[in-house]
PDB file of C-alpha atoms and ligand atoms in Angstrom:
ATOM      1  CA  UNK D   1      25.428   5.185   3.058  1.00  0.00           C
ATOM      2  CA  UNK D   2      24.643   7.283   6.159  1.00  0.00           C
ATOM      3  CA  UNK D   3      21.107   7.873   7.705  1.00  0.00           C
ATOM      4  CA  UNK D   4      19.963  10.522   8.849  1.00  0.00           C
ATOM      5  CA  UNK D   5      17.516  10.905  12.082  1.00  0.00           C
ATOM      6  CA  UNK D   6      14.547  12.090   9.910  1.00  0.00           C
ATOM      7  CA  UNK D   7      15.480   8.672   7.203  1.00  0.00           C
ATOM      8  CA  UNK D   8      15.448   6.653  10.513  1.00  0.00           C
ATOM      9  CA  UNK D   9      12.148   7.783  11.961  1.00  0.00           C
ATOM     10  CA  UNK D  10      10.571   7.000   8.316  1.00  0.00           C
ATOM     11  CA  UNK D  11      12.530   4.359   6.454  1.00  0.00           C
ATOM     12  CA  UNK D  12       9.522   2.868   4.014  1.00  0.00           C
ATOM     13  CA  UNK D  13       9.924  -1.085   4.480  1.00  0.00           C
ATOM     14  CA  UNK D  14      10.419  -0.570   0.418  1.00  0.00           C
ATOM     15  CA  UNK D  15      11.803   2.099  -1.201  1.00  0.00           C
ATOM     16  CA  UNK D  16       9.825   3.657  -4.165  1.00  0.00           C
ATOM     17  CA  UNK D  17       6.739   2.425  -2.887  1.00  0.00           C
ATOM     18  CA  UNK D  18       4.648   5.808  -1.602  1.00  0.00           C
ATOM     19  CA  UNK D  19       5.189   9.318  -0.118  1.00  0.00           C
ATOM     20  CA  UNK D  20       4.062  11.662   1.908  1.00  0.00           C
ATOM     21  CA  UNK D  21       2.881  15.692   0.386  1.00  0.00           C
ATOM     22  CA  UNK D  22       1.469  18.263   2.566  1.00  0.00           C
ATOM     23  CA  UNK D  23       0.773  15.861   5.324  1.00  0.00           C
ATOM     24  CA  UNK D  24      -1.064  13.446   2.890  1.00  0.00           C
ATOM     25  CA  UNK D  25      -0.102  10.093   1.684  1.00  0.00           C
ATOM     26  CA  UNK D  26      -0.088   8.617  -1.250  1.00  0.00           C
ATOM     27  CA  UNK D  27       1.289   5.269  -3.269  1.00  0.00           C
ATOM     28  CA  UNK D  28       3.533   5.765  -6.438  1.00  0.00           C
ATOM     29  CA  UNK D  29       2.544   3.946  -8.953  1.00  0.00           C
ATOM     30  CA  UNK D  30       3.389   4.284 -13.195  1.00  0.00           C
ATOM     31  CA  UNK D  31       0.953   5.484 -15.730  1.00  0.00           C
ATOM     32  CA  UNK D  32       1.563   4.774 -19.483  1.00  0.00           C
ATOM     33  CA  UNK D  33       2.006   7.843 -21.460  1.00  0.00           C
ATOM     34  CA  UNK D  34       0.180   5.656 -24.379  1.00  0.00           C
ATOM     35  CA  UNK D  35      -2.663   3.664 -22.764  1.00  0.00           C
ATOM     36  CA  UNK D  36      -3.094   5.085 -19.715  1.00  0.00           C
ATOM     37  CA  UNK D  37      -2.541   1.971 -17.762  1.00  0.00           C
ATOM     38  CA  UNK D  38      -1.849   2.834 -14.025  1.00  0.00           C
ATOM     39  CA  UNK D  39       0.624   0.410 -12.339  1.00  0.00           C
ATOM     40  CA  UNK D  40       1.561  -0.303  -8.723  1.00  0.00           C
ATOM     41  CA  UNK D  41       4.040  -0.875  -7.643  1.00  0.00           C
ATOM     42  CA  UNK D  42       5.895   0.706 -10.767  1.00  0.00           C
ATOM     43  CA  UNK D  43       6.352  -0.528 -13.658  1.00  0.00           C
ATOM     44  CA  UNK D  44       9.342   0.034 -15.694  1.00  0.00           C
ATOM     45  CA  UNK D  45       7.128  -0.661 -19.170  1.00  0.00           C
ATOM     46  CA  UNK D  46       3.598  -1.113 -20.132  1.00  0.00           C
ATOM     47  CA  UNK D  47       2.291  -4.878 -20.099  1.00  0.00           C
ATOM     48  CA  UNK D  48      -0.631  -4.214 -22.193  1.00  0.00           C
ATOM     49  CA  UNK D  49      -0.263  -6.188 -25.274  1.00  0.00           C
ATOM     50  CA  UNK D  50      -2.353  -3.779 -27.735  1.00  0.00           C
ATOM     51  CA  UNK D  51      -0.810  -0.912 -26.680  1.00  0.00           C
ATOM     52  CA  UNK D  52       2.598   0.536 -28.911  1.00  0.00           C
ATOM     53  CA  UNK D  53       3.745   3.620 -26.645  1.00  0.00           C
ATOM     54  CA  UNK D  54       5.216   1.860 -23.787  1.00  0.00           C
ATOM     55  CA  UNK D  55       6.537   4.605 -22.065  1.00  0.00           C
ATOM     56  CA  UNK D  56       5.731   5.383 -18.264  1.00  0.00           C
ATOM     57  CA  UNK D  57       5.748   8.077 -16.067  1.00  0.00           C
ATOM     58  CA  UNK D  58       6.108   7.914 -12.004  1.00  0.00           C
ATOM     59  CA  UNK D  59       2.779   9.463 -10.893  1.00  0.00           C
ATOM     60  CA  UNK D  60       1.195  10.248  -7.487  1.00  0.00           C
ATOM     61  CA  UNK D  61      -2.238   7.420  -7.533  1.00  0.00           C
ATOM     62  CA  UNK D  62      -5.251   8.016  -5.382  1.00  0.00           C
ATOM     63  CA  UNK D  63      -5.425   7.987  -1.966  1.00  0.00           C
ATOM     64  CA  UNK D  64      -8.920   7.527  -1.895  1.00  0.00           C
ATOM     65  CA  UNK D  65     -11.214   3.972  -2.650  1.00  0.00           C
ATOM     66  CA  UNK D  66     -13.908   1.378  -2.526  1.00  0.00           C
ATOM     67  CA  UNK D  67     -12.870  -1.866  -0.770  1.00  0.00           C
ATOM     68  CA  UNK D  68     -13.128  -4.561  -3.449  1.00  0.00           C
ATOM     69  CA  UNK D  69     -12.224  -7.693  -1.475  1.00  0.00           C
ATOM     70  CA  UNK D  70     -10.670  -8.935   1.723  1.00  0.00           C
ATOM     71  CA  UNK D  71      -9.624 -11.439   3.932  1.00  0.00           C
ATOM     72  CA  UNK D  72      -8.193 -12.067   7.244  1.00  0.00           C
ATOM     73  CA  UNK D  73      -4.888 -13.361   8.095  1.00  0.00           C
ATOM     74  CA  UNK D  74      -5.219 -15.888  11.160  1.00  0.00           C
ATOM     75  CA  UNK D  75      -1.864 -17.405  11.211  1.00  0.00           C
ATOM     76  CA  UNK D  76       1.553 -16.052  11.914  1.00  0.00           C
ATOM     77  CA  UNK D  77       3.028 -15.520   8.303  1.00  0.00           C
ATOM     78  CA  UNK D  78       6.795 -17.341   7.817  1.00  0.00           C
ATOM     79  CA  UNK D  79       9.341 -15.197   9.016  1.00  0.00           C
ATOM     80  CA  UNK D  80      10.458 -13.090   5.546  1.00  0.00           C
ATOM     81  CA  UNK D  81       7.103 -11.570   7.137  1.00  0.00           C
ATOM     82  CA  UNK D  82       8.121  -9.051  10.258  1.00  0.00           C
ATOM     83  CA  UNK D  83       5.515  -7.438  12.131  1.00  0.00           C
ATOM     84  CA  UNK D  84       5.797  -6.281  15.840  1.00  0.00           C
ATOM     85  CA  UNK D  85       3.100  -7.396  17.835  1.00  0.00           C
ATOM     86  CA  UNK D  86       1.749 -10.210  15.749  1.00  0.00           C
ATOM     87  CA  UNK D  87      -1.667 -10.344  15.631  1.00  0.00           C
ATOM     88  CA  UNK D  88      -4.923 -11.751  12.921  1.00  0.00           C
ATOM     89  CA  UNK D  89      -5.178  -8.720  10.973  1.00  0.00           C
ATOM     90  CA  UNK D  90      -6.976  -7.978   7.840  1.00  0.00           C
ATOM     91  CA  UNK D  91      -5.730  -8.077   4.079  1.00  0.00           C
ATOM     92  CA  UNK D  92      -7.843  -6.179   1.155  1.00  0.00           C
ATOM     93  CA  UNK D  93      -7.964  -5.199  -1.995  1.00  0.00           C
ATOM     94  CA  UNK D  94      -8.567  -1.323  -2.745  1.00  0.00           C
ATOM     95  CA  UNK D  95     -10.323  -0.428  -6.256  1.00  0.00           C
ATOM     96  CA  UNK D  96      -8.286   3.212  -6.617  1.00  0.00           C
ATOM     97  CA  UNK D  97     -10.433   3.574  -9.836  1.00  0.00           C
ATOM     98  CA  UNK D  98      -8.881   4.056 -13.474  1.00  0.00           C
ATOM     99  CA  UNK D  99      -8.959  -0.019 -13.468  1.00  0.00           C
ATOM    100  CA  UNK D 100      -6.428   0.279 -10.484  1.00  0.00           C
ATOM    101  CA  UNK D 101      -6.575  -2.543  -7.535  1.00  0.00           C
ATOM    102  CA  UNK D 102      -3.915  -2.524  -4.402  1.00  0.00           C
ATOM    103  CA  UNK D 103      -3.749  -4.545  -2.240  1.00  0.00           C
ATOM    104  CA  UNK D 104      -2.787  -3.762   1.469  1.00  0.00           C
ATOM    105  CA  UNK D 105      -3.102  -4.426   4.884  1.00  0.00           C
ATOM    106  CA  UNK D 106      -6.263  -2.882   7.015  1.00  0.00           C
ATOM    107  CA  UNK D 107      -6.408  -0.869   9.696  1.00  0.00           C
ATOM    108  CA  UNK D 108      -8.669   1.087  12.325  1.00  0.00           C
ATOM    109  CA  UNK D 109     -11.736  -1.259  12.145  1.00  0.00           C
ATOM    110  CA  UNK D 110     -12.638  -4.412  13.941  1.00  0.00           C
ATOM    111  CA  UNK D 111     -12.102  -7.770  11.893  1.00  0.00           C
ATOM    112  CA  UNK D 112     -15.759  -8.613  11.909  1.00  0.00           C
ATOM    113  CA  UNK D 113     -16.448  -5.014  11.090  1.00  0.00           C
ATOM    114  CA  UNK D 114     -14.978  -5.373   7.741  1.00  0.00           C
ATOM    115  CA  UNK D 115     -17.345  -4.898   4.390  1.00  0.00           C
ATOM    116  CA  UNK D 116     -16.868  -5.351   0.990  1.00  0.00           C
ATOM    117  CA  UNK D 117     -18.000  -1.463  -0.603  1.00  0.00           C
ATOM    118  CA  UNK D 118     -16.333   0.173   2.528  1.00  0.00           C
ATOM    119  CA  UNK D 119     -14.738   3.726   1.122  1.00  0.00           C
ATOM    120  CA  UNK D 120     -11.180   3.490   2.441  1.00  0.00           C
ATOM    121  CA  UNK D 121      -8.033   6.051   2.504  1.00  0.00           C
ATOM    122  CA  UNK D 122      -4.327   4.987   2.540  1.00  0.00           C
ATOM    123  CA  UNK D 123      -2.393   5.495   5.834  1.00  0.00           C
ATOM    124  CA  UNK D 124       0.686   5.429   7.026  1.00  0.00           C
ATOM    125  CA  UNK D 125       1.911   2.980  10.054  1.00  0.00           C
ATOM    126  CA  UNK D 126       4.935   1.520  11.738  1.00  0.00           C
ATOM    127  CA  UNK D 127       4.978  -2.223  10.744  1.00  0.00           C
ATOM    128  CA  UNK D 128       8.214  -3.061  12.624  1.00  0.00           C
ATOM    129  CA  UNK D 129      11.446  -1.581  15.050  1.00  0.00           C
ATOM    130  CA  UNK D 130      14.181  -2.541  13.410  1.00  0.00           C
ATOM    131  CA  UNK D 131      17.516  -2.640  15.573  1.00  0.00           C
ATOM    132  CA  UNK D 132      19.552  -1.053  12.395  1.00  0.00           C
ATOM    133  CA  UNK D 133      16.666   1.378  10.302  1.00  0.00           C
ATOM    134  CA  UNK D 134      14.272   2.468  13.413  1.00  0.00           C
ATOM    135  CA  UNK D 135      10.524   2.367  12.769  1.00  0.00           C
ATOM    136  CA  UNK D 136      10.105   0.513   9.083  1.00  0.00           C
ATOM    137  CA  UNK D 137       6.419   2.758   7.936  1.00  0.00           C
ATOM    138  CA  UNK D 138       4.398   0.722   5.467  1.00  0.00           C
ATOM    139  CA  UNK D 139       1.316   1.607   3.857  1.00  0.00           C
ATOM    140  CA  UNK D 140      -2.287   0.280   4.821  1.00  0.00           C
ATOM    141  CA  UNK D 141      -5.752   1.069   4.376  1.00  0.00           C
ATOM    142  CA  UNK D 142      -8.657   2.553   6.958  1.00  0.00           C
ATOM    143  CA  UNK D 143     -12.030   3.643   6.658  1.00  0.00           C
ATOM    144  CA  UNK D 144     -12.581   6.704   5.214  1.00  0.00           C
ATOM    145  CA  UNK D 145     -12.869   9.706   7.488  1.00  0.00           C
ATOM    146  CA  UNK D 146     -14.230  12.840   6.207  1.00  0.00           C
ATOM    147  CA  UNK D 147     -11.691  15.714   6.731  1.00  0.00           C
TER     148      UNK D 147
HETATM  149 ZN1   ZN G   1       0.398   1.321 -22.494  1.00  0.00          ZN
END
């Protein structure tokens, strides 16, 4: 498989897991056709036990939410873990609404400036340079800024 410049200057550090429309970012997640149940990553069925249409469709989740939880990462991860730059940096959990909770990594605030009830929008940043796939983008989480 070749890639191409534009592949390189954006590989995802996992496939599948959110793009980019209009200039705006967003996660892909799954959404059962018979519960409703939103999923991220995706799922390739519904897990919820009462419900009997499992099937899911790919959808486009919000890119918008409340910060439920966090915590802060003070020790160098083991190396399946890349990140350029290593620093403490801060881990939370996003409620997207719909009963929908991501976690990610957070960004664009001080450590000690972080609070539970924060509204937060997904963003996109370079996590790593990779020799072979350029600038691996992963998803993370900021304050929200009005725009
Ligand atoms: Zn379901």
């Amino acid at each position: 498989m070749t890639i191409t410049p534009a592949e390189l200057a954006t590989a995802p550090v996992v496939a599948g897991l959110f793009a980019t429309e209009a200039g705006r970012a967003h996660l892909i997640g799954s959404r059962c056709l018979g519960c409703g149940t939103l999923y991220f990553p995706q799922a390739i069925s519904c897990r919820n036990p009462h419900c009997h249409d499992k099937t899911i469709e790919q959808t486009a989740l919000p890119n918008r939410g409340i910060l439920y939880s966090f915590t802060v990462q003070r020790y160098r991860p083991p190396p399946l873990f890349q990140m350029d730059d290593w620093q403490p940096y801060a881990i939370g959990v996003v409620d997207l609404g719909q009963g929908l909770h991501v976690m990610g990594m957070l960004t664009d605030i001080a450590l000690d400036e972080i609070a539970i009830g924060m509204a937060m929008q997904l963003t996109l940043e370079p996590l790593i340079n990779d020799s072979q796939r350029g600038s691996i983008i992963t998803y993370k989480f900021k304050p929200e800024t009005l725009a």
